[in-house]
Coordinates of C-alpha atoms and ligand atoms in Angstrom, one line a residue:
M234 CA 0.0 0.0 0.0
I235 CA 2.7 2.5 1.1
L236 CA 4.9 1.4 -1.7
N237 CA 2.1 1.9 -4.1
L238 CA 1.6 5.4 -2.8
I239 CA 5.2 6.3 -3.1
Y240 CA 5.2 4.9 -6.6
T241 CA 2.2 7.0 -7.6
I242 CA 3.6 10.2 -6.1
G243 CA 6.9 9.5 -7.7
K244 CA 5.3 8.9 -11.1
Y245 CA 3.3 12.2 -10.9
L246 CA 6.4 14.1 -9.7
G247 CA 8.4 12.6 -12.5
L248 CA 5.7 13.5 -15.1
F249 CA 5.6 17.0 -13.7
G250 CA 9.4 17.3 -13.9
L251 CA 9.4 16.1 -17.4
A252 CA 6.6 18.5 -18.4
Y253 CA 8.5 21.4 -16.8
F254 CA 11.7 20.3 -18.6
I255 CA 9.9 20.3 -22.0
Y256 CA 8.4 23.6 -21.2
V257 CA 11.8 25.1 -20.3
L258 CA 13.3 23.6 -23.5
Y259 CA 10.5 25.2 -25.5
C260 CA 11.0 28.6 -23.9
V261 CA 14.8 28.6 -24.2
L262 CA 15.2 27.0 -27.6
V263 CA 12.1 26.9 -29.7
V264 CA 10.6 30.3 -29.1
P265 CA 14.0 32.2 -29.5
Y266 CA 14.8 30.1 -32.6
L267 CA 11.4 30.9 -34.3
F268 CA 11.8 34.5 -33.4
W269 CA 15.3 34.7 -34.8
R270 CA 14.3 32.8 -38.0
K271 CA 11.3 35.0 -38.6
Y272 CA 13.0 38.4 -38.2
R273 CA 16.3 37.7 -39.9
K274 CA 14.4 37.9 -43.2
Y275 CA 13.6 41.6 -42.8
P276 CA 16.3 43.7 -44.3
N277 CA 15.8 46.5 -41.8
V278 CA 16.0 44.2 -38.8
K279 CA 19.4 43.4 -37.3
T280 CA 19.7 39.9 -35.9
Q281 CA 22.7 37.8 -34.8
E282 CA 24.3 36.2 -37.8
N283 CA 24.0 32.8 -36.3
F284 CA 21.4 31.6 -33.8
A285 CA 23.0 31.5 -30.4
P286 CA 20.8 29.3 -28.3
V287 CA 20.2 30.1 -24.7
I288 CA 22.9 32.6 -24.1
G289 CA 21.5 35.3 -26.4
D290 CA 23.6 38.4 -26.2
I291 CA 24.1 38.2 -22.5
V292 CA 27.4 36.4 -22.3
N293 CA 29.0 39.0 -24.5
E294 CA 27.6 41.8 -22.4
V295 CA 28.6 40.2 -19.1
T296 CA 32.2 39.9 -20.3
L297 CA 32.3 43.5 -21.4
V298 CA 30.7 44.7 -18.1
K299 CA 33.5 43.0 -16.3
Q300 CA 36.1 44.9 -18.4
G301 CA 34.3 48.2 -17.5
K302 CA 33.1 48.5 -21.2
V303 CA 29.5 48.9 -20.3
H304 CA 28.5 50.4 -23.6
Y305 CA 29.4 47.2 -25.4
E306 CA 31.5 48.1 -28.3
Y307 CA 29.1 46.4 -30.7
R308 CA 26.5 49.1 -29.8
K309 CA 28.9 51.8 -30.8
D310 CA 29.7 49.9 -34.0
L311 CA 26.0 49.6 -34.7
G312 CA 26.0 53.4 -35.1
K313 CA 27.6 52.8 -38.5
E314 CA 24.7 50.7 -39.6
L315 CA 21.7 52.8 -38.5
E316 CA 20.9 53.8 -42.0
K317 CA 20.3 50.2 -42.8
Y318 CA 18.6 49.0 -39.7
D319 CA 15.5 50.3 -37.9
I320 CA 15.2 47.6 -35.3
R321 CA 17.4 45.0 -33.6
A322 CA 15.7 41.6 -32.8
K323 CA 17.7 40.3 -29.9
L324 CA 17.5 37.9 -27.0
D325 CA 17.6 38.9 -23.3
W326 CA 19.1 35.5 -22.4
W327 CA 16.3 33.6 -24.3
N328 CA 13.5 36.1 -24.2
P329 CA 12.7 37.8 -27.5
C330 CA 13.1 41.6 -27.4
F331 CA 13.0 44.3 -30.0
M332 CA 15.4 47.2 -29.7
I333 CA 14.4 50.4 -31.4
L334 CA 17.4 51.7 -33.3
S335 CA 16.6 54.3 -36.0
N336 CA 15.1 57.8 -35.5
R337 CA 12.4 56.8 -37.9
A338 CA 11.4 53.8 -35.7
L339 CA 11.6 55.9 -32.6
E340 CA 9.2 58.5 -34.1
E341 CA 6.8 55.7 -34.9
V342 CA 6.9 54.4 -31.4
I343 CA 6.2 57.8 -30.0
Q344 CA 3.1 58.0 -32.3
L345 CA 2.0 54.5 -31.2
Q346 CA 2.2 55.6 -27.5
K347 CA -1.2 57.3 -28.2
S348 CA -2.9 54.0 -29.1
C349 CA -1.1 50.8 -28.2
V350 CA 2.4 51.2 -26.8
D351 CA 2.9 51.6 -23.1
K352 CA 5.2 50.5 -20.3
Q353 CA 5.5 46.8 -19.6
Y354 CA 5.5 45.8 -16.0
V355 CA 8.6 43.7 -15.3
S356 CA 9.4 42.2 -11.9
Y357 CA 13.2 42.3 -12.2
G358 CA 16.0 44.8 -12.0
L359 CA 15.4 48.2 -10.5
S360 CA 11.6 47.8 -11.1
A361 CA 11.6 45.1 -8.4
M362 CA 12.9 47.7 -6.0
I363 CA 9.9 49.9 -6.5
P364 CA 7.1 47.6 -7.7
H365 CA 4.4 50.2 -6.9
G366 CA 6.2 53.3 -8.2
F367 CA 4.5 55.2 -11.0
G368 CA 7.6 55.0 -13.2
I369 CA 7.0 51.3 -14.0
Q370 CA 3.2 51.5 -14.4
K371 CA 1.1 52.0 -17.4
T372 CA 0.1 55.5 -18.4
N373 CA -3.3 56.6 -17.0
T374 CA -4.8 59.6 -15.3
K375 CA -3.4 58.4 -11.9
T376 CA 0.1 57.8 -13.0
I377 CA 0.1 61.1 -14.9
Q378 CA -1.0 62.9 -11.8
R379 CA 1.6 61.2 -9.7
R380 CA 4.3 62.2 -12.2
K381 CA 3.0 65.7 -12.1
N382 CA 3.1 65.8 -8.3
V383 CA 6.7 64.8 -8.3
T384 CA 7.6 67.4 -10.9
T385 CA 5.8 70.1 -9.0
W386 CA 7.0 69.2 -5.5
L387 CA 10.6 68.9 -6.5
G388 CA 10.3 72.0 -8.8
L389 CA 12.0 69.8 -11.5
N390 CA 11.5 72.4 -14.2
G391 CA 12.7 75.4 -12.1
A392 CA 15.3 73.7 -9.9
S393 CA 17.4 76.9 -9.6
K394 CA 16.0 77.4 -6.1
F395 CA 18.0 74.4 -5.1
I396 CA 21.4 75.9 -6.2
P397 CA 22.4 76.7 -2.6
H398 CA 21.7 73.1 -1.5
M399 CA 23.7 71.8 -4.4
V400 CA 26.7 74.0 -3.7
E401 CA 26.5 73.2 0.0
C402 CA 26.6 69.5 -0.8
C403 CA 29.7 69.9 -3.1
E404 CA 31.4 71.8 -0.3
S405 CA 30.7 69.1 2.2
I406 CA 32.2 66.5 -0.1
L407 CA 35.4 68.5 -0.2
D408 CA 35.4 69.3 3.5
N409 CA 35.2 65.6 4.4
M410 CA 38.2 64.8 2.2
E411 CA 41.8 64.9 3.2
E412 CA 43.8 67.8 1.9
E413 CA 45.5 65.3 -0.4
G414 CA 44.9 61.6 -1.0
T415 CA 43.2 59.0 -3.0
I416 CA 39.4 58.7 -3.2
D417 CA 36.8 56.4 -4.6
L418 CA 35.3 59.0 -6.9
M419 CA 32.1 57.0 -7.7
H420 CA 31.4 56.7 -4.0
E421 CA 32.0 60.5 -3.4
M422 CA 29.7 61.4 -6.3
N423 CA 27.0 59.0 -5.1
S424 CA 27.2 60.7 -1.7
L425 CA 26.9 64.1 -3.4
T426 CA 23.8 63.3 -5.4
F427 CA 22.2 61.4 -2.5
N428 CA 22.8 64.4 -0.1
V429 CA 21.3 66.8 -2.6
F430 CA 18.2 64.8 -2.7
V431 CA 17.9 64.2 1.0
K432 CA 18.5 67.8 1.7
I433 CA 15.7 68.8 -0.7
M434 CA 13.4 66.1 0.7
L435 CA 14.1 66.5 4.4
G436 CA 15.9 69.8 4.9
D437 CA 18.2 69.8 7.8
D438 CA 17.1 66.4 8.9
I439 CA 19.9 65.2 6.6
N440 CA 22.2 65.5 9.6
K441 CA 20.3 62.7 11.4
L442 CA 20.9 60.4 8.4
E443 CA 24.6 61.1 8.3
S444 CA 25.1 59.8 11.8
T445 CA 22.6 56.9 12.1
L446 CA 23.6 53.4 11.1
Y447 CA 21.2 50.6 10.0
P448 CA 21.7 46.9 9.6
Y449 CA 22.3 45.6 6.0
T450 CA 22.9 42.0 5.0
N451 CA 25.8 41.7 2.6
P452 CA 26.1 39.0 -0.1
D453 CA 28.3 36.9 2.2
G454 CA 25.4 36.9 4.8
K455 CA 27.2 39.1 7.3
V456 CA 25.2 42.0 8.7
E457 CA 26.9 45.3 8.6
N458 CA 25.7 48.6 10.1
I459 CA 25.7 51.3 7.5
T460 CA 24.1 54.7 6.7
L461 CA 21.0 54.9 4.5
K462 CA 23.0 56.6 1.8
E463 CA 25.4 53.6 1.7
M464 CA 22.4 51.3 1.7
L465 CA 20.8 52.9 -1.3
I466 CA 24.1 52.6 -3.2
R467 CA 24.5 48.9 -2.4
L468 CA 20.8 48.1 -3.1
T469 CA 20.8 49.8 -6.5
N470 CA 23.9 47.9 -7.5
A471 CA 22.4 44.6 -6.2
Y472 CA 19.2 45.1 -8.2
V473 CA 21.1 46.1 -11.3
Q474 CA 22.9 42.7 -11.0
H475 CA 19.6 40.9 -11.3
Y476 CA 19.5 41.8 -15.0
I477 CA 22.5 39.6 -15.7
N478 CA 21.5 36.7 -13.5
P479 CA 20.2 33.8 -15.6
L480 CA 17.7 32.7 -12.8
T481 CA 15.9 36.0 -13.3
F482 CA 14.7 34.9 -16.6
L483 CA 14.8 31.1 -16.3
M484 CA 12.7 30.9 -13.1
P485 CA 11.1 34.3 -12.7
F486 CA 9.0 33.1 -9.7
L487 CA 12.2 32.6 -7.7
N488 CA 12.7 36.4 -8.0
E489 CA 9.0 37.4 -7.9
Y490 CA 8.4 35.6 -4.6
H491 CA 12.0 36.2 -3.3
L492 CA 12.6 32.5 -2.7
V493 CA 16.3 32.2 -3.0
N494 CA 19.4 34.5 -2.8
P495 CA 20.2 37.0 -4.1
Y496 CA 16.5 37.9 -4.5
K497 CA 15.5 36.9 -0.9
R498 CA 18.3 38.9 0.6
D499 CA 17.9 41.9 -1.6
Y500 CA 14.1 42.0 -1.0
K501 CA 14.7 41.9 2.8
N502 CA 17.3 44.7 2.6
N503 CA 14.9 46.7 0.3
Q504 CA 12.0 46.3 2.7
L505 CA 14.1 47.5 5.6
F506 CA 15.5 50.4 3.6
K507 CA 12.0 51.6 2.9
K508 CA 10.9 51.2 6.5
Y509 CA 13.9 53.3 7.7
I510 CA 13.3 56.0 5.1
K511 CA 9.6 56.1 6.1
E512 CA 10.6 56.4 9.8
V513 CA 13.0 59.2 9.1
V514 CA 10.5 61.2 7.1
E515 CA 7.7 60.6 9.6
S516 CA 9.8 61.7 12.5
S517 CA 11.0 64.8 10.8
D518 CA 10.2 68.1 12.6
N519 CA 9.9 69.8 9.2
K520 CA 6.1 69.7 8.6
D521 CA 6.5 71.1 5.1
S522 CA 9.2 68.8 3.9
I523 CA 8.9 67.5 0.4
G524 CA 9.3 64.0 1.9
K525 CA 6.1 64.6 3.9
K526 CA 4.3 65.6 0.8
F527 CA 5.1 62.3 -0.7
L528 CA 4.0 60.3 2.3
N529 CA 0.7 62.3 2.7
N530 CA -0.2 62.1 -1.0
E531 CA -3.9 61.3 -1.1
D532 CA -3.7 60.3 -4.8
C533 CA -2.3 56.9 -4.0
T534 CA -2.0 53.9 -1.7
P535 CA 0.6 53.8 1.1
E536 CA 2.8 51.4 -0.9
Q537 CA 2.6 53.7 -3.9
R538 CA 3.5 56.8 -1.8
L539 CA 6.6 55.2 -0.4
D540 CA 7.7 53.7 -3.7
D541 CA 7.3 57.0 -5.6
M542 CA 9.6 58.6 -3.1
I543 CA 12.2 55.8 -3.2
A544 CA 11.8 55.8 -7.1
I545 CA 12.8 59.4 -7.2
M546 CA 15.9 58.7 -5.1
V547 CA 16.9 55.8 -7.3
A548 CA 16.2 57.6 -10.6
G549 CA 17.7 60.9 -9.5
T550 CA 20.9 59.9 -7.7
E551 CA 22.9 57.2 -9.3
T552 CA 22.1 58.4 -12.8
T553 CA 23.6 61.8 -12.1
S554 CA 26.5 60.6 -10.0
H555 CA 27.7 58.1 -12.6
S556 CA 27.4 60.9 -15.3
L557 CA 29.5 63.2 -13.0
V558 CA 32.2 60.6 -12.8
S559 CA 32.1 60.2 -16.6
C560 CA 32.5 63.9 -17.1
L561 CA 35.4 64.2 -14.7
Y562 CA 37.0 61.3 -16.4
Y563 CA 36.7 62.8 -19.9
L564 CA 38.0 66.2 -18.6
D565 CA 41.1 64.4 -17.1
K566 CA 41.6 62.5 -20.3
H567 CA 41.5 65.8 -22.3
P568 CA 43.5 68.4 -20.3
D569 CA 43.0 71.0 -23.0
I570 CA 39.3 70.7 -22.6
K571 CA 39.6 71.0 -18.8
E572 CA 41.7 74.1 -19.2
K573 CA 39.3 75.7 -21.7
L574 CA 36.4 75.0 -19.3
K575 CA 38.3 76.5 -16.4
K576 CA 39.0 79.7 -18.4
E577 CA 35.3 80.0 -19.3
L578 CA 34.3 79.6 -15.6
E579 CA 36.8 82.3 -14.6
K580 CA 35.6 84.6 -17.4
E581 CA 32.0 84.2 -16.3
G582 CA 33.0 85.4 -12.8
F583 CA 32.9 82.1 -10.9
T584 CA 35.2 82.3 -7.9
K585 CA 36.8 79.8 -5.6
G586 CA 36.0 79.4 -1.9
E587 CA 33.3 81.2 -0.1
G588 CA 32.5 83.5 -3.0
F589 CA 31.5 80.5 -5.2
L590 CA 27.8 80.5 -4.2
A591 CA 27.6 84.3 -4.6
S592 CA 29.1 84.1 -8.0
I593 CA 26.7 81.4 -9.2
G594 CA 23.2 82.1 -10.5
V595 CA 20.9 80.8 -13.2
D596 CA 22.2 83.5 -15.6
S597 CA 25.8 82.9 -15.0
I598 CA 25.3 79.1 -15.4
Q599 CA 23.4 79.6 -18.6
N600 CA 26.1 81.8 -20.0
C601 CA 28.6 79.0 -19.6
T602 CA 28.2 77.6 -23.1
Y603 CA 31.3 75.4 -23.0
L604 CA 30.2 73.9 -19.6
N605 CA 26.9 73.0 -21.2
C606 CA 28.7 71.5 -24.2
V607 CA 31.0 69.4 -22.0
I608 CA 28.0 67.9 -20.2
K609 CA 26.0 67.3 -23.3
E610 CA 29.0 65.5 -24.9
T611 CA 29.5 63.4 -21.7
L612 CA 25.9 62.2 -21.9
R613 CA 26.3 61.4 -25.6
C614 CA 29.5 59.5 -25.2
D615 CA 28.7 57.7 -22.0
T616 CA 25.0 57.3 -21.8
V617 CA 24.2 56.4 -18.2
I618 CA 21.1 54.4 -19.0
Q619 CA 21.7 52.3 -22.1
D620 CA 18.1 51.3 -22.8
S621 CA 14.7 52.9 -22.1
F622 CA 12.3 51.2 -19.6
D623 CA 10.5 48.1 -20.9
Y624 CA 7.6 48.8 -23.3
E625 CA 5.0 46.5 -24.9
C626 CA 2.2 46.7 -27.5
S627 CA -1.3 45.9 -26.5
K628 CA -2.3 44.9 -30.1
D629 CA -0.6 43.7 -33.3
T630 CA 1.1 46.5 -35.0
T631 CA 4.1 47.4 -37.3
I632 CA 7.1 49.5 -36.8
C633 CA 8.9 50.6 -40.0
G634 CA 7.0 47.8 -41.8
V635 CA 8.1 45.1 -39.4
P636 CA 5.3 43.2 -37.7
I637 CA 5.3 43.5 -34.0
P638 CA 2.8 41.0 -32.5
K639 CA 0.6 41.9 -29.5
G640 CA 2.4 41.5 -26.2
S641 CA 5.9 42.0 -27.8
H642 CA 8.5 43.4 -25.5
F643 CA 10.7 46.2 -26.6
R644 CA 13.0 49.0 -25.5
V645 CA 14.6 51.9 -27.1
D646 CA 18.4 51.7 -27.6
L647 CA 19.7 54.9 -26.1
V648 CA 23.4 54.4 -27.1
S649 CA 23.8 53.4 -30.8
S650 CA 22.2 56.6 -32.2
H651 CA 24.9 58.6 -30.3
Y652 CA 27.4 56.8 -32.5
D653 CA 25.6 57.2 -35.8
D654 CA 28.2 58.5 -38.2
K655 CA 25.5 59.7 -40.6
K656 CA 24.3 62.1 -37.9
W657 CA 27.5 63.0 -36.1
L658 CA 31.0 63.9 -37.2
Q659 CA 33.7 61.7 -35.6
P660 CA 31.1 60.2 -33.2
K661 CA 33.6 58.1 -31.2
E662 CA 35.6 61.1 -30.2
F663 CA 34.9 63.3 -27.2
I664 CA 34.5 66.8 -28.8
P665 CA 32.3 69.2 -26.8
E666 CA 32.6 71.8 -29.6
R667 CA 30.1 69.7 -31.6
F668 CA 27.4 71.5 -29.5
D669 CA 28.9 75.0 -29.7
F670 CA 27.3 76.9 -32.6
E671 CA 30.2 79.3 -32.7
S672 CA 33.0 76.7 -33.0
E673 CA 34.7 75.6 -36.2
F674 CA 33.9 72.0 -35.5
Y675 CA 30.2 72.8 -35.3
K676 CA 30.4 74.8 -38.6
K677 CA 32.2 71.9 -40.3
S678 CA 29.6 69.4 -38.9
K679 CA 26.8 71.7 -40.2
E680 CA 28.3 71.9 -43.7
L681 CA 28.3 68.1 -43.8
G682 CA 24.8 67.8 -42.3
L683 CA 26.2 66.0 -39.2
T684 CA 24.9 68.0 -36.2
G685 CA 22.7 65.2 -34.8
G686 CA 19.0 65.8 -34.3
V687 CA 16.6 65.7 -31.5
Y688 CA 16.2 61.9 -31.8
S689 CA 19.9 61.4 -32.2
R690 CA 20.3 62.5 -28.5
R691 CA 18.5 60.0 -26.3
S692 CA 20.2 60.2 -22.9
F693 CA 16.9 61.2 -21.2
G694 CA 14.5 59.2 -23.5
H695 CA 11.7 60.5 -25.6
G696 CA 7.9 60.3 -25.7
N697 CA 5.4 60.7 -22.9
R698 CA 7.4 58.8 -20.4
A699 CA 10.8 60.5 -21.0
C700 CA 12.8 61.6 -17.9
P701 CA 11.1 64.4 -16.0
G702 CA 14.3 65.1 -14.1
Q703 CA 16.3 66.3 -17.1
S704 CA 16.6 70.0 -16.2
F705 CA 17.3 69.1 -12.6
A706 CA 20.0 66.7 -13.5
L707 CA 21.6 69.1 -16.0
L708 CA 21.7 71.9 -13.4
E709 CA 23.1 69.7 -10.7
M710 CA 25.8 68.4 -13.1
K711 CA 26.7 72.0 -14.2
I712 CA 27.1 73.1 -10.6
A713 CA 29.1 70.1 -9.5
I714 CA 31.4 70.2 -12.5
A715 CA 32.0 74.0 -12.2
Y716 CA 32.7 73.5 -8.5
F717 CA 35.1 70.6 -8.8
T718 CA 36.9 72.2 -11.8
L719 CA 37.7 75.2 -9.7
H720 CA 38.3 73.5 -6.3
L721 CA 39.9 70.1 -7.0
E722 CA 43.0 68.9 -8.6
Y723 CA 42.3 65.3 -9.5
N724 CA 44.0 62.6 -11.6
F725 CA 42.8 59.2 -12.7
S726 CA 45.6 56.6 -13.1
E727 CA 47.5 56.5 -16.4
E728 CA 46.2 53.0 -16.8
D729 CA 42.6 53.9 -16.4
L730 CA 42.9 56.9 -18.8
S731 CA 44.5 54.8 -21.5
K732 CA 41.9 52.0 -21.4
D733 CA 39.7 52.1 -24.4
G734 CA 35.9 52.0 -24.2
I735 CA 35.6 52.5 -20.5
G736 CA 32.2 53.8 -19.3
F737 CA 30.4 54.6 -16.1
A738 CA 26.9 53.7 -17.0
L739 CA 24.6 52.2 -14.4
M740 CA 25.9 48.6 -15.0
S741 CA 29.5 49.7 -14.5
Q742 CA 31.4 47.9 -11.8
F743 CA 34.4 50.2 -12.5
N744 CA 35.2 52.2 -9.4
P745 CA 38.4 54.1 -10.1
K746 CA 40.6 55.3 -7.3
V747 CA 41.5 58.9 -8.1
A748 CA 44.4 61.0 -6.7
C749 CA 43.0 64.3 -5.4
K750 CA 44.3 67.5 -3.9
R751 CA 42.2 70.5 -2.8
K752 CA 43.1 73.6 -4.6
Ligands
LIG261 C1 22.0 62.3 -15.8 C2 20.8 62.1 -15.1 C3 19.7 61.3 -15.7 C4 19.5 60.6 -16.8 C5 20.6 60.3 -17.9 C6 18.2 60.1 -16.8 C7 17.7 59.2 -17.8 C8 16.4 58.7 -17.8 C9 15.9 57.8 -18.8 C10 16.6 57.3 -20.0 C11 14.6 57.4 -18.4 C12 13.7 56.4 -19.2 C13 13.0 57.0 -20.3 C14 12.2 56.0 -21.1 O1 11.9 54.9 -20.6 O2 11.8 56.3 -22.2 C15 14.3 58.1 -17.2 C16 13.1 58.0 -16.5 C17 12.9 58.7 -15.3 N1 13.7 59.6 -14.7 FE1 15.6 60.1 -15.2 N2 17.5 60.5 -15.7 C18 18.4 61.3 -15.0 C19 18.1 62.0 -13.8 C20 16.9 62.0 -13.2 C21 16.5 62.8 -12.1 C22 17.5 63.8 -11.4 C23 15.2 62.5 -11.7 C24 14.4 63.1 -10.6 C25 14.6 64.1 -10.0 C26 14.8 61.5 -12.7 C27 13.5 60.9 -12.6 C28 13.1 60.0 -13.5 C29 11.7 59.4 -13.5 C30 10.7 59.6 -12.4 C31 11.6 58.6 -14.6 C32 10.4 57.7 -15.0 C33 9.5 58.6 -15.8 C34 8.1 57.9 -16.1 O3 8.0 56.7 -16.1 O4 7.2 58.6 -16.5 N3 15.8 61.2 -13.5 N4 15.4 58.9 -16.8

C-alpha cells in the first residue's frame, strides 16, 4: 500500500518534472529560434548572424561589463549601420526583445504611444525595487497625476532654487576629504547626489541620516551597520545585477516571490531600507518637507506613496552621480578641454572658496556655453542608462514595416544613435565643440549635415514617459562640474585613462581610485 503510494507520487512528480523540462526547452530553444528565424528575413531588422541558443547576447555583455566596457563596443559599431537598420531583434538571455534603433522607428513608437504602446511591467532589475512606483506602471490619469506631483513638488523644471543646496553638498564632499589623498570617486559622487536629494526632501534632517547606522545584510550573509546613503548605493547595485542573473529569466518566480538569494536577501534589505526612510520622514520636525508631501499624498496607496519617493531617489541619484564621474574622467583625459572650461568659468565670474555661491546664479550658469557642451558631450559618449524602460504593445502593430505581435516586449536603444556616423562627425571622439554653434567643429559638422538631431540624442529618453528630471540633472551636473573644476586637482591613473571603451553607465562595476588634492 505504502509502496504503491510512493510509486504513484513519484510517477506524478516525474511527469511534472518532465513536463517542466519540456516547457523550459520550448522557452529557451524553440521560441527564440522561431523569433530569430522570422526576423532575420527583414532587411531593416538586425539579428545575430547565427542563432546563439540560450545565451543570447548576454554572455558577450557580461564579459564587457567585467572589463568596464559597459557600452558594449558592438552598440557603438551599430552606429555605422543605422541607415540600414530600424530595429534589432535580440535575446535577453532567451527572451525575445526588439530594440528600437533608428530615429524613424523611434518616431513611430512615440506615435504609437497614443494608441497601443505603453510600459511593460517587469518584476526584475530596478523595477523590483519599487514595484508600486508610477515609473514602471502604465500611463493613465493616476500615473500622470503622480508624475506631475513629483515634478511640482521637486520643482524639477525650475530647480534653480536648489542651487544653494547643491553648492553646500559639493562643499561638504570636499570638507570631508583629506587635503591630499586617493578617493573612490564613484562613491563620493554617489554621496553628493544622495545628499542633494535628501537635503531637498528633508531639509536639515539630513544630519540625522549622516550619523545613524542601520543593519544591512551583505552578499556573504554578514550583517553590517551602514548609513541609509550607503544602503541605497548597495541596493541599487544589487538590483542592477539581477539583469544579468540567468535565474531572473529562467525561473522568474524565484525572483518574484523572493525564494532564494540574491532575491531573498535583496528583498529583505529593500523592505528594511523603505521602512527606515519612512521612519526618518515621519519623525521629521519639518512639517512642510517634500518627503512629507510624498507620504501624505492622497492620490495613491501607502505602498505607492513610499515607492514613488524611493523611485525618485533611485532615478535621480545614481544616474547623475555616474554621469558626473564620466564627465570628470573625460576632462582628465583631455587636459586641453579641462583648461578651456576653467577659463570659461573664470571669465564668467565664478570664484573659488566662499564666494562661489555668490558668484553662481541661473544666468551665469546659462552663460557658460562650454560647460553646457561638455555635459552634453559626456551624456552622448557615456549614456548612463543604455536602454529605455521596458515597453510592450497591446495589439498587433508594425514599426517601420516590421510586424510586432501583440504583447511583444521592446526597448529603445539609447546608445547606438549617439554613435551614428551619418548624424555625427567623428562620433567616437569626445568633442564638446560639436554642440557649440560658434565653433569651427560645429560649422564643419553643419556643412556636412552632421549635427545630430533631436532623436539622435537619447540620454533622457523620448515620448510621454521621458525623464522628468532632465533639467534638474543638468543643473546639478553643471554646478558640480563647475565647483570641482575650480576647487579640486584630480588625476585618474594613467592605466585607467589609457583604457579604451571605459564607461560609467549604471551597469558599471568600475570604481576608479583617483588622486585628489584640494586647490
Ligand atoms: C543624468 C541624469 C539622468 C539621466 C541620464 C536620466 C535618464 C532617464 C531615462 C533614459 C529614463 C527612461 C525614459 C524612457 O523609458 O523612455 C528616465 C526616466 C525617469 N527619470 Fe531620469 N535621468 C536622470 C536623472 C533623473 C533625475 C534627477 C530624476 C528626478 C529628480 C529622474 C527621474 C526619472 C523618473 C521619475 C523617470 C520615470 C518617468 C516615467 O516613467 O514617467 N531622472 N530617466
